[in-house]
Short mmCIF file of C-alpha atoms in Angstrom, two decimals:
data_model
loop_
_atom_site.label_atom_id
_atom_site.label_comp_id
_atom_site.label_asym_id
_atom_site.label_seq_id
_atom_site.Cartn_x
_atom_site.Cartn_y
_atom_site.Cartn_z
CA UNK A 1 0.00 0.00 0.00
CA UNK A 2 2.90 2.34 1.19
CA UNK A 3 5.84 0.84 -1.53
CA UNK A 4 3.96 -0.24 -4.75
CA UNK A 5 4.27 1.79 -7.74
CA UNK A 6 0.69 3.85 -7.86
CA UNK A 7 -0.26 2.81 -11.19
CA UNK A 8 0.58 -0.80 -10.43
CA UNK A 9 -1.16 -0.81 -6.93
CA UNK A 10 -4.01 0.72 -8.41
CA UNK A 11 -4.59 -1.45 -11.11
CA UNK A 12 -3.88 -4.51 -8.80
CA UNK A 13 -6.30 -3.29 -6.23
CA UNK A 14 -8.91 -1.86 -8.65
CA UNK A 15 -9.28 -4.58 -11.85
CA UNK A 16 -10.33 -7.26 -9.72
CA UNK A 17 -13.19 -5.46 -8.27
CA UNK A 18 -13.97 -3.69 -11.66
CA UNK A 19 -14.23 -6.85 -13.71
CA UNK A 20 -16.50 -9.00 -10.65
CA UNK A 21 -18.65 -5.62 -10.81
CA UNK A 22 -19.04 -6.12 -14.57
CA UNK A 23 -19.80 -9.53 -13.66
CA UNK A 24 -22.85 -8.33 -10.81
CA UNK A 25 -24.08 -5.31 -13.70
CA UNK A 26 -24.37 -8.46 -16.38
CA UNK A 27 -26.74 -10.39 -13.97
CA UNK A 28 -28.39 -7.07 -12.99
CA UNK A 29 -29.48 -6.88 -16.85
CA UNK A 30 -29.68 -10.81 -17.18
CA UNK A 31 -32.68 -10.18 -14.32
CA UNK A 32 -34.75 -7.85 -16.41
CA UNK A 33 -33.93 -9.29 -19.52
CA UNK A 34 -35.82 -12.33 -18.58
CA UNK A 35 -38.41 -10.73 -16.56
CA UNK A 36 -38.90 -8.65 -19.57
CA UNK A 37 -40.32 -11.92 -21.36
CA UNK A 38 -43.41 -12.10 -18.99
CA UNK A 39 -44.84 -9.04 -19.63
CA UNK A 40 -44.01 -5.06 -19.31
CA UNK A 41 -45.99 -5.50 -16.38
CA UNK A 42 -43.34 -7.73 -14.49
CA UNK A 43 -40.70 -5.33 -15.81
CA UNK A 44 -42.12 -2.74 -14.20
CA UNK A 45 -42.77 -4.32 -10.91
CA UNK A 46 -39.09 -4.67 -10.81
CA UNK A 47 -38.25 -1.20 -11.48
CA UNK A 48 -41.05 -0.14 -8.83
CA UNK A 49 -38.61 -1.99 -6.11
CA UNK A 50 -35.17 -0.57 -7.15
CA UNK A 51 -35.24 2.16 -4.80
CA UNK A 52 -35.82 -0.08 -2.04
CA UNK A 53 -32.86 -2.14 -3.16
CA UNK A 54 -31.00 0.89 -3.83
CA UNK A 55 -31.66 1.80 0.13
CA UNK A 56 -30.44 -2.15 0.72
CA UNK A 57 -27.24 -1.04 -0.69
CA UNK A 58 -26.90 2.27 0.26
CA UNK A 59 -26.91 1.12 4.28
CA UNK A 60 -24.75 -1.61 3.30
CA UNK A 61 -21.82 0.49 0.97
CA UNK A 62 -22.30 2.85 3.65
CA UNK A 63 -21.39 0.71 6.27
CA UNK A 64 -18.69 -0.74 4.25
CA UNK A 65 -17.31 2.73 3.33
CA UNK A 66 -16.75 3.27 7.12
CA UNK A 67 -15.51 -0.07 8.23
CA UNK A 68 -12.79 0.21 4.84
CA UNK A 69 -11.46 3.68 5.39
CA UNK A 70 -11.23 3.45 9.47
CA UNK A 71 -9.58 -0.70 8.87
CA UNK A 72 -7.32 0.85 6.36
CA UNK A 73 -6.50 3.57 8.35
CA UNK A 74 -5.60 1.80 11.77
CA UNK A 75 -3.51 -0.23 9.55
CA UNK A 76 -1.41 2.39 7.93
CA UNK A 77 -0.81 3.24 11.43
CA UNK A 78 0.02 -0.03 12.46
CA UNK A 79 -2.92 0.00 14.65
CA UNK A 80 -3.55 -4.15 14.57
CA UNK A 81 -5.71 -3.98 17.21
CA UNK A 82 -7.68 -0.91 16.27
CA UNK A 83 -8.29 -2.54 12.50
CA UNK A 84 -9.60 -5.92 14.24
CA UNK A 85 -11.98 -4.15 16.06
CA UNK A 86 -13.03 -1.74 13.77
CA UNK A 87 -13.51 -5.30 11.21
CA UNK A 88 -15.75 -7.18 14.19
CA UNK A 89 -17.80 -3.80 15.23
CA UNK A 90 -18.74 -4.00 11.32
CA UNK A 91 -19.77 -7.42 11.09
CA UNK A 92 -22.59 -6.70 13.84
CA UNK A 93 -23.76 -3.63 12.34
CA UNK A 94 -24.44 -5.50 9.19
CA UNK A 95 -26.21 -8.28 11.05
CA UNK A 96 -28.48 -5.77 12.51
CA UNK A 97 -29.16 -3.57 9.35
CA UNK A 98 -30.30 -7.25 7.90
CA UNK A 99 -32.78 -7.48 10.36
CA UNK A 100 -34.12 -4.56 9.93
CA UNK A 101 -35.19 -5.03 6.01
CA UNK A 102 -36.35 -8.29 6.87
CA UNK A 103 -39.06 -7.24 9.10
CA UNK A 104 -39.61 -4.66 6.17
CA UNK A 105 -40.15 -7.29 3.65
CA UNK A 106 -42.96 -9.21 5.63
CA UNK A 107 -45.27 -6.21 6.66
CA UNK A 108 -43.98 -3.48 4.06
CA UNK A 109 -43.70 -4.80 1.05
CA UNK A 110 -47.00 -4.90 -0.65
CA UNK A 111 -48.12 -1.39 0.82
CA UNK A 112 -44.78 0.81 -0.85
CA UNK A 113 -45.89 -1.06 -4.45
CA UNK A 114 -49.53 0.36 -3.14
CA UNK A 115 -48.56 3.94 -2.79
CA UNK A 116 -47.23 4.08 -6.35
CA UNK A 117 -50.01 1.85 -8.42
CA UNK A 118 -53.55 0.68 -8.39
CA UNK A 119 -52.42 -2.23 -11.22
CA UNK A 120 -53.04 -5.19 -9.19
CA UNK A 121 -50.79 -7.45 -11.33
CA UNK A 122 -48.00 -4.56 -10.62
CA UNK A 123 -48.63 -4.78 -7.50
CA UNK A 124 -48.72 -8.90 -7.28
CA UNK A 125 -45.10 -9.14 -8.46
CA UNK A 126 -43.78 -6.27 -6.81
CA UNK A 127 -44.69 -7.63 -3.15
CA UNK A 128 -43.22 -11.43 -3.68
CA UNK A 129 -40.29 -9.71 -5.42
CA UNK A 130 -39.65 -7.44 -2.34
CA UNK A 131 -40.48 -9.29 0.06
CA UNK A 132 -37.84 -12.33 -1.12
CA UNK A 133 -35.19 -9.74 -1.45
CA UNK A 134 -35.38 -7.99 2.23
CA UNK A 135 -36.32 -10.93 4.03
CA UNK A 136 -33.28 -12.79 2.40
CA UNK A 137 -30.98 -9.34 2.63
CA UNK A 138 -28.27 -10.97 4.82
CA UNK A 139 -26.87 -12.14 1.68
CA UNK A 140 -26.23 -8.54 0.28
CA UNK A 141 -25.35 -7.33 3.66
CA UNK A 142 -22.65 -9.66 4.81
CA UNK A 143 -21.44 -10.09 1.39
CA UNK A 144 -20.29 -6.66 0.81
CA UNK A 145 -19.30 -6.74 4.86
CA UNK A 146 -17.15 -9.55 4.04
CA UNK A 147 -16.35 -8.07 0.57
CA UNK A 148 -15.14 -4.77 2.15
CA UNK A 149 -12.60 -6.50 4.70
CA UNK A 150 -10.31 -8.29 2.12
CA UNK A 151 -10.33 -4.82 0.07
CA UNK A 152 -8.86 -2.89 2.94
CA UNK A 153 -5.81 -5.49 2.98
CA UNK A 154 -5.48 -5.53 -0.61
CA UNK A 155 -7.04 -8.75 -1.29
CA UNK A 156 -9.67 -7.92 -4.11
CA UNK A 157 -8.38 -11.00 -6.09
CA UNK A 158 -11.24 -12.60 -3.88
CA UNK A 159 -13.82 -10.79 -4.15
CA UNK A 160 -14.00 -11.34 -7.66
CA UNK A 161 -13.87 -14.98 -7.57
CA UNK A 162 -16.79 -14.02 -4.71
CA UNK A 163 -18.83 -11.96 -6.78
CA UNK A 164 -18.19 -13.24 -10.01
CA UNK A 165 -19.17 -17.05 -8.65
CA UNK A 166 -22.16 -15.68 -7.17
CA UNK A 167 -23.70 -13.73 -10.27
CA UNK A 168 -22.84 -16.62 -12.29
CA UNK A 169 -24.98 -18.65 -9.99
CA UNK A 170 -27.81 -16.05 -10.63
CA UNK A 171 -27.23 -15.97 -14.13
CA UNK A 172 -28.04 -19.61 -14.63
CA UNK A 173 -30.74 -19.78 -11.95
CA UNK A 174 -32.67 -17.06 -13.29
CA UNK A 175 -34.21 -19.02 -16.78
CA UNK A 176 -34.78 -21.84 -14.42
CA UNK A 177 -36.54 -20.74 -11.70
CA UNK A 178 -38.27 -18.01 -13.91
CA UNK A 179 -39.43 -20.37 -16.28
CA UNK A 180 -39.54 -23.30 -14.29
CA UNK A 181 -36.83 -25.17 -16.25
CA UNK A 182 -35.66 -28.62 -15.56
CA UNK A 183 -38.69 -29.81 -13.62
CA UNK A 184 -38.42 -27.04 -11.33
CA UNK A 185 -41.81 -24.55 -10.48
CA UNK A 186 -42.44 -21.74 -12.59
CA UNK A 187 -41.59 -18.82 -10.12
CA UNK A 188 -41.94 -15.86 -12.63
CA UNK A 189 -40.64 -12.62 -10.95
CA UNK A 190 -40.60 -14.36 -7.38
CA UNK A 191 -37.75 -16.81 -9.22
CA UNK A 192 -35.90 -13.87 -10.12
CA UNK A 193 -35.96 -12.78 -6.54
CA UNK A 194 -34.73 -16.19 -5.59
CA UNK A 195 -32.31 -16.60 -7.70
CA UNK A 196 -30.52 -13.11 -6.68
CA UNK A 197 -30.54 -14.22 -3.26
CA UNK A 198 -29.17 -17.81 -3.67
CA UNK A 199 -26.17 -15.96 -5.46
CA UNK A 200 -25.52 -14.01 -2.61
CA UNK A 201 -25.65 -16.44 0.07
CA UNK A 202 -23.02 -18.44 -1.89
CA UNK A 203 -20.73 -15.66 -2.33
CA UNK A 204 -21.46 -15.26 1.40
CA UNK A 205 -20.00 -18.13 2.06
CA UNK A 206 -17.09 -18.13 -0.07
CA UNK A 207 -16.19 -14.46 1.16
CA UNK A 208 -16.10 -15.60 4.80
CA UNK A 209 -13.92 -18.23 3.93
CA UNK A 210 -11.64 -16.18 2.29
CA UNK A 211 -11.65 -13.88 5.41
CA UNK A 212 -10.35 -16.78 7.69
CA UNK A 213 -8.30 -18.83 5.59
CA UNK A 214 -6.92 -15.65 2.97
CA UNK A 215 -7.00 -12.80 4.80
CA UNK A 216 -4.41 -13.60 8.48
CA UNK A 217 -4.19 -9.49 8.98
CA UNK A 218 -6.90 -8.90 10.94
CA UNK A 219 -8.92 -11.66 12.88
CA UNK A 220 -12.90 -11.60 12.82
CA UNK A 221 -13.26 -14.27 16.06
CA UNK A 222 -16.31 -13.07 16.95
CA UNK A 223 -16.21 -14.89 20.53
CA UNK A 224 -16.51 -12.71 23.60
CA UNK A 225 -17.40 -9.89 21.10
CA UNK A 226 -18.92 -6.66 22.66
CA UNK A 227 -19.69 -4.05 20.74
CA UNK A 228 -17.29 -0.73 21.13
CA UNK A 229 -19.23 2.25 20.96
CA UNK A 230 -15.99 4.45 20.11
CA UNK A 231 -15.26 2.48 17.07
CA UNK A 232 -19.35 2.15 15.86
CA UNK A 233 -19.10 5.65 16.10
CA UNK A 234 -16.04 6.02 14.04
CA UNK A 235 -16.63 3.69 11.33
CA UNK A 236 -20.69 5.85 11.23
CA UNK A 237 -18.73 9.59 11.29
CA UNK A 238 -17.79 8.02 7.91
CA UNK A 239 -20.64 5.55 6.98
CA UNK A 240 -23.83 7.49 7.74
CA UNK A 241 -23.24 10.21 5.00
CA UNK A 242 -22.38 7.60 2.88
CA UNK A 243 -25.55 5.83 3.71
CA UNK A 244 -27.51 9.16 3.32
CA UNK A 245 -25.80 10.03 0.35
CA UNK A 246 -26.26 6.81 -1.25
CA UNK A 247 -29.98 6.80 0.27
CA UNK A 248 -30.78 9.94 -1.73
CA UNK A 249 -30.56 8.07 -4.75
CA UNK A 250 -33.45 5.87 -3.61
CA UNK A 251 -35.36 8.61 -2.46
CA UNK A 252 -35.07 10.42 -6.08
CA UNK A 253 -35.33 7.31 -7.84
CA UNK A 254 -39.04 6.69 -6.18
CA UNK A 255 -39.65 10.48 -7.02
CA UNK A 256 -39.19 9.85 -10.31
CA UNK A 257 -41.17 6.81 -10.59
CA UNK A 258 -43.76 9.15 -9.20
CA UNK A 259 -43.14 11.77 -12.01
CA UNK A 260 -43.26 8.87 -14.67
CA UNK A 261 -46.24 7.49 -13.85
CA UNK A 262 -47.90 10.48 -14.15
CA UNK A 263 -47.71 9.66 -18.16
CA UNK A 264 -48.05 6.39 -18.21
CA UNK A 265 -46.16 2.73 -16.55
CA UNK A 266 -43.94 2.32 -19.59
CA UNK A 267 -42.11 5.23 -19.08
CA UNK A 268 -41.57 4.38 -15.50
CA UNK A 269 -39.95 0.98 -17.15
CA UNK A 270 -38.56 3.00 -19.38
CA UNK A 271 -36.22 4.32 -16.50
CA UNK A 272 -35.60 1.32 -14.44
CA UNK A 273 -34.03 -0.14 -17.51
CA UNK A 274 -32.01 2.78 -17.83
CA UNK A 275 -30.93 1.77 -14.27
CA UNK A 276 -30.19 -1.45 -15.48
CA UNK A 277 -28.05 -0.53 -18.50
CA UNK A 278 -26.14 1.97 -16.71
CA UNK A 279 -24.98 -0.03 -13.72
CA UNK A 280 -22.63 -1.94 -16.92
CA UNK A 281 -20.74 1.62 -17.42
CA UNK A 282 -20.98 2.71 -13.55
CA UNK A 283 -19.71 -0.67 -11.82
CA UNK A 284 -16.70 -0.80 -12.86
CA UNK A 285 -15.94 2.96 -11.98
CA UNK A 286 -17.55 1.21 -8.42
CA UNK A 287 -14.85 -1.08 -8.47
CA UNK A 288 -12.24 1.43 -9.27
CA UNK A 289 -13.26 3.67 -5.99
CA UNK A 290 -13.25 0.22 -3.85
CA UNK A 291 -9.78 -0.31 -4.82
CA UNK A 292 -8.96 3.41 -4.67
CA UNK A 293 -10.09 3.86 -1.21
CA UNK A 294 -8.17 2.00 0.72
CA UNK A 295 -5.25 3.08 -1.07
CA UNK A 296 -5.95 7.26 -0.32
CA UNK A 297 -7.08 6.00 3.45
CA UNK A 298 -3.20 4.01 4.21
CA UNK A 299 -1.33 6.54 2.37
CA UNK A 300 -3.05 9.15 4.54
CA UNK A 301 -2.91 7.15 7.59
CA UNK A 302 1.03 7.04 6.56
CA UNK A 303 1.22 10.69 5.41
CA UNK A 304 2.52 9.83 1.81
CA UNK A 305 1.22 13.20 0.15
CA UNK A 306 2.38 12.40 -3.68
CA UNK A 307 1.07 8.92 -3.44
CA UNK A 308 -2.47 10.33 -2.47
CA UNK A 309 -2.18 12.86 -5.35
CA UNK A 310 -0.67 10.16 -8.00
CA UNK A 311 -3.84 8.06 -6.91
CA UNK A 312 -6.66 10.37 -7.33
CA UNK A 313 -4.99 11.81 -10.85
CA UNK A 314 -5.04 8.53 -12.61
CA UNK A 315 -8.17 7.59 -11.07
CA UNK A 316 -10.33 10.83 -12.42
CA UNK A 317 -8.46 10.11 -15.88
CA UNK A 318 -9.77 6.06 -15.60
CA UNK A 319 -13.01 6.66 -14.88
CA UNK A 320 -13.67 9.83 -17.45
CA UNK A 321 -12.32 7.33 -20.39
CA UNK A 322 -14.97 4.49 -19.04
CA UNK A 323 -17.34 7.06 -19.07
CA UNK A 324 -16.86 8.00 -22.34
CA UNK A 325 -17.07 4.55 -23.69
CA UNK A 326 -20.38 4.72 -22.19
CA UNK A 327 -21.78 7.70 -23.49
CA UNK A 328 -20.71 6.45 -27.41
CA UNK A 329 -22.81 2.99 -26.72
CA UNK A 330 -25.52 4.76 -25.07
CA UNK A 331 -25.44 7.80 -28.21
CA UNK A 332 -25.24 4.87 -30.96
CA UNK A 333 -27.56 1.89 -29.66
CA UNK A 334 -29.88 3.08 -27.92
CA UNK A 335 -32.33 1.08 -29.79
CA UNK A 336 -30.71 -2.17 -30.10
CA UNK A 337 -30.48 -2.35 -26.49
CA UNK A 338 -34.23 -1.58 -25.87
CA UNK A 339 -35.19 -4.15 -28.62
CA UNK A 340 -32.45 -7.19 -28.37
CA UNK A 341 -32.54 -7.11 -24.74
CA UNK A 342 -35.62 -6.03 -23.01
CA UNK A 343 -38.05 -7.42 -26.19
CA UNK A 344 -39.56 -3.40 -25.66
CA UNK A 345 -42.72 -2.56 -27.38
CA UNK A 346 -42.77 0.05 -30.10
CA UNK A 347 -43.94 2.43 -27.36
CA UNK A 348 -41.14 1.80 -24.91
CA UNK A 349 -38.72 2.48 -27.80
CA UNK A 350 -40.17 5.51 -28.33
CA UNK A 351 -39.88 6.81 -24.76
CA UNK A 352 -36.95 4.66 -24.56
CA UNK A 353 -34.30 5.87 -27.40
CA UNK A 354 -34.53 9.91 -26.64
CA UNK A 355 -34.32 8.62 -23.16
CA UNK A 356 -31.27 6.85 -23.18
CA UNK A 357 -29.72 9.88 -25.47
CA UNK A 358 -30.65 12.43 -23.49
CA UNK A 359 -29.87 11.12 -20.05
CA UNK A 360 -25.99 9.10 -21.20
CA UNK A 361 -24.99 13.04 -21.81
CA UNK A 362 -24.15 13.57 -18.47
CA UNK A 363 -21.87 10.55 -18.02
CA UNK A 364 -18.61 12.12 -18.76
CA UNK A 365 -18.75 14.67 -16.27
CA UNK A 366 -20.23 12.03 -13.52
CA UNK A 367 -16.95 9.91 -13.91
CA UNK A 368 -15.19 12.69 -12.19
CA UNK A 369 -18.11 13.41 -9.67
CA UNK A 370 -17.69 10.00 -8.48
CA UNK A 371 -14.08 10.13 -7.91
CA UNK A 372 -14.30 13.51 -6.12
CA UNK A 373 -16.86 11.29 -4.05
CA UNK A 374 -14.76 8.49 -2.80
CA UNK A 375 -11.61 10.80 -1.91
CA UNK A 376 -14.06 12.63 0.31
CA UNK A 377 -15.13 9.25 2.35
CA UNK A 378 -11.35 8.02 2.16
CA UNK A 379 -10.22 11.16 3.90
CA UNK A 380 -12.89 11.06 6.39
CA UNK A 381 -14.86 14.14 4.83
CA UNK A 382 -18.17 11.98 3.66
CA UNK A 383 -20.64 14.67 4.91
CA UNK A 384 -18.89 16.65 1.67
CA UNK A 385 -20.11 13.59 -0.61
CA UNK A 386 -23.32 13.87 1.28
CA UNK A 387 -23.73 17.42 0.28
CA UNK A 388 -23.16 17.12 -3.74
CA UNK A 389 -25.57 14.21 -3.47
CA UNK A 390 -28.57 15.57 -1.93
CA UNK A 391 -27.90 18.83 -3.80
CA UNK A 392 -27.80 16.77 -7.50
CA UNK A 393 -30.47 14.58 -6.95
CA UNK A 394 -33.00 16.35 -4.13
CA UNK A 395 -32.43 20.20 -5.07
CA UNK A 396 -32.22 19.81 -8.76
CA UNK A 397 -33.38 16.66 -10.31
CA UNK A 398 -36.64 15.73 -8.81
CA UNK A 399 -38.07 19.84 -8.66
CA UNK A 400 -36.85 20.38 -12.03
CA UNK A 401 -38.18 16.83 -13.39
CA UNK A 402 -41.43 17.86 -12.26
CA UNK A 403 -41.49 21.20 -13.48
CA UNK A 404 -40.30 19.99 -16.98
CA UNK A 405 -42.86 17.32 -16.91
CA UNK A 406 -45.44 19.81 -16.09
CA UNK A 407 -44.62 22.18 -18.46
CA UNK A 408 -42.94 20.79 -21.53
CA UNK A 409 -43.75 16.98 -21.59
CA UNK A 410 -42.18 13.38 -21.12
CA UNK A 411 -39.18 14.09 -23.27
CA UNK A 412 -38.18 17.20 -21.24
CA UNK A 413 -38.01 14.99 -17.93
CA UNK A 414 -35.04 13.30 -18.87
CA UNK A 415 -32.93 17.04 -19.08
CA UNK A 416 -33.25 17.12 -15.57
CA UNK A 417 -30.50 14.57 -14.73
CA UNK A 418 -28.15 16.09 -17.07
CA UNK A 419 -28.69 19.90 -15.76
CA UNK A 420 -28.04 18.00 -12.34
CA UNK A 421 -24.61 16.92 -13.38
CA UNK A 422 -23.71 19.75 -14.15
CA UNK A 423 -24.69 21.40 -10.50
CA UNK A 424 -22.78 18.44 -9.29
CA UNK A 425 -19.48 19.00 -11.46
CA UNK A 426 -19.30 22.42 -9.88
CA UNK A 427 -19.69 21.88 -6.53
CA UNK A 428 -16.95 18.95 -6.34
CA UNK A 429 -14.47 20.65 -7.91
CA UNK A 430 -14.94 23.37 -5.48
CA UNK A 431 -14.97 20.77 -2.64
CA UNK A 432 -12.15 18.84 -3.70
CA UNK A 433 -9.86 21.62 -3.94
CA UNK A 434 -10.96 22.68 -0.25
CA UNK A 435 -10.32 19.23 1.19
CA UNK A 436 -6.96 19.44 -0.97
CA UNK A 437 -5.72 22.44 0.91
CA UNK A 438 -7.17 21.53 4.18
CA UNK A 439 -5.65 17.69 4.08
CA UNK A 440 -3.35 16.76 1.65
CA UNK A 441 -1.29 20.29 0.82
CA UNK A 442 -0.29 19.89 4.47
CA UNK A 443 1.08 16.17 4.56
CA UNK A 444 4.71 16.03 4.40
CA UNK A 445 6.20 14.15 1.76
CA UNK A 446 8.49 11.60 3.40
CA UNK A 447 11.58 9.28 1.44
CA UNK A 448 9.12 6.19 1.39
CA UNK A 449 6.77 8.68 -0.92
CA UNK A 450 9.11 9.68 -2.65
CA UNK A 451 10.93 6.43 -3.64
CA UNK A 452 7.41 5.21 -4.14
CA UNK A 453 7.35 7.38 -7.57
#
């Protein structure tokens, strides 16, 4: 962490995560894909409960985000002690955050599908999809617990035999249980459900064992444990704005929904399959923070100034050119991806294909929004993340979405997330360069750091 060549650390830290994330955004799509062949109504039902398992993740990254950058920390400061506790203390907040969607799953599903439609067959799906997925949500929880720990010691090699294992899993489950395949019931969305759970308990599994056998610098025993209120606080001064930051997303993705289905349930498809199709250009700029992270958090911990600065250049310039990439296959096939993939109707491709176009405009400046993001949390600044969140997707995008769609139509909605981006763009720029003068300016550069280059 302290020695390695940046670009070589980076890249070993970062491409295992960004290729297993690649893996998880394929099955994300594979999901819909194959809901997609029931009916648009099924499709929709899905995109109804991504906020839900947006907030799943959110509390979960969150949580993660904490337990990585204080672990990381405590061991660029040779704190053993401090990074065992701060690994244990996250375990157990994970197991309780589980809990707590569980008992959402059995008495809320079915009413937040309620609140947004009176289509009972919309409603039908949504509730046994939900309801699998929080009741079952130990599997996401633990798995990016588990997930997180072997990233703050540099071991991301596992975590994409974790993840990549498990989406496979889900990948070939989902036709199956679906479609009942192979003598098995026909499940239709609830199989989908199942099958994204049964994937996550086995990369459960697999990640734990990697933390025992693989991982011998910090110990997560949980015998005798008691939790330390000093640490849960420590690894929360970090996690919560994550988790609120992160949250916002949810709460302006069921917004939207709202908006949508003010003209009609295909466009609020429409946008969950723009959620879908984005997460294969996003993840693996994901992945990149996961492995940047821990890499800004030691050599902070450590005081190595350039390496910081090395790391956060080539990172912005990584995730910009991903970004890009995205934009041109969002700009060219928007069409072929509505049609080939999601078997859309000729009225979803109509709301669909300005959709994609519009919104995939904003994706080159995002790539450096994201970045900006993750040095913020690694330096123990997340409230600052927090603050370009709620002000992209709370202050801008939902009030001007609804103005637009109130005023000028469907097709205007979409401008909204772009015009956010912009906002956002802006205000981490400005942010970054306060935390740079505030944090890093004042670091000394030490012979290690320099050698290092």
């Amino acid at each position: 962490m302290g020695t390695m060549p940046v670009p070589r650390l980076l890249i070993t830290m970062s491409l295992p995560m960004m290729i297993s994330m690649l893996v998880q955004a394929l099955y994300n799509i594979v999901d819909s894909m194959f809901v997609a062949k029931l009916s648009e109504e099924a499709l929709t039902a899905v995109s109804l409960a991504f906020p839900i398992q947006t907030l799943m993740i959110s509390v979960s990254s969150g949580t993660g985000v904490g337990i990585n950058a204080l672990l990381s920390r405590n061991l660029g400061e040779k704190n053993f002690e401090g990074a065992n506790r701060a690994a244990k203390n996250g375990i157990f907040l994970s197991i309780i955050s589980c809990l707590v969607f569980a008992l959402f799953g059995i008495f809320g599903a079915r009413f937040f599908f309620s609140v947004q439609t009176n289509d009972p067959k919309i409603i039908q799906y949504g509730a046994q999809y939900l309801t699998i997925i929080c009741v079952l949500s130990v599997g996401i929880f633990m798995q990016i617990t588990f997930e997180r720990l072997l990233q703050s010691t540099g071991n991301t090699f596992y975590n994409m035999i974790t993840q990549g294992i498990g989406a496979i899993i889900n990948i070939i489950l989902d036709p199956i249980l679906i479609f009942g395949l192979f003598g098995m019931p026909r499940l239709e969305v609830a199989g989908a459900a199942a099958a994204t759970v049964i994937g996550q308990l086995i990369a459960v599994a697999m990640s734990l064992y990697f933390n025992i056998k693989k991982n011998p610098e910090i110990n997560i025993n949980m015998r005798k444990f008691r939790p330390h209120g000093k640490t849960i606080s420590a690894i929360y001064q970090v996690g919560i704005p994550s988790i609120i930051m992160q949250s916002i997303g949810s709460v302006m993705t069921f917004g939207m929904n709202k908006i949508l289905l003010m003209f009609s349930s295909t466009a609020a498809a429409v946008f969950g399959v723009y959620f879908k199709l984005q997460s294969f250009i996003f993840m693996p700029v994901f992945g990149l923070n996961n492995g940047m992270i821990p890499i800004i958090a030691y050599n902070y911990g450590a005081r190595y100034k350039k390496r910081i600065i090395q790391t956060i250049k080539i990172s912005i310039l990584i995730a910009i050119s991903i970004m890009t990439i995205g934009f041109i296959l969002f700009q060219t096939l928007p069409e072929w991806m509505l049609l080939n993939l999601f078997d859309a109707s000729d009225n979803m491709v109509a709301i669909g294909v300005p959709a994609l176009r519009i919104i995939s405009l904003c994706f080159i400046l995002a790539g450096f929004g994201i970045i900006a993001g993750s040095v913020f949390q690694a330096l123990g600044n997340g409230v600052y993340s927090l603050i370009v969140s709620a002000c992209r997707q709370l202050i801008v995008i939902l009030p001007a979405a609804y103005i637009f769609a109130k005023v000028f139509g469907l097709n205007m909605v979409w401008w909204s997330i772009p015009l956010a981006e912009l906002v956002s763009l802006a205000l981490s720029a400005f942010l970054l360069r306060r935390i740079y003068l505030t944090k890093i300016k004042p670091l000394e550069n030490s012979s290690a750091d320099s050698a290092a280059q």
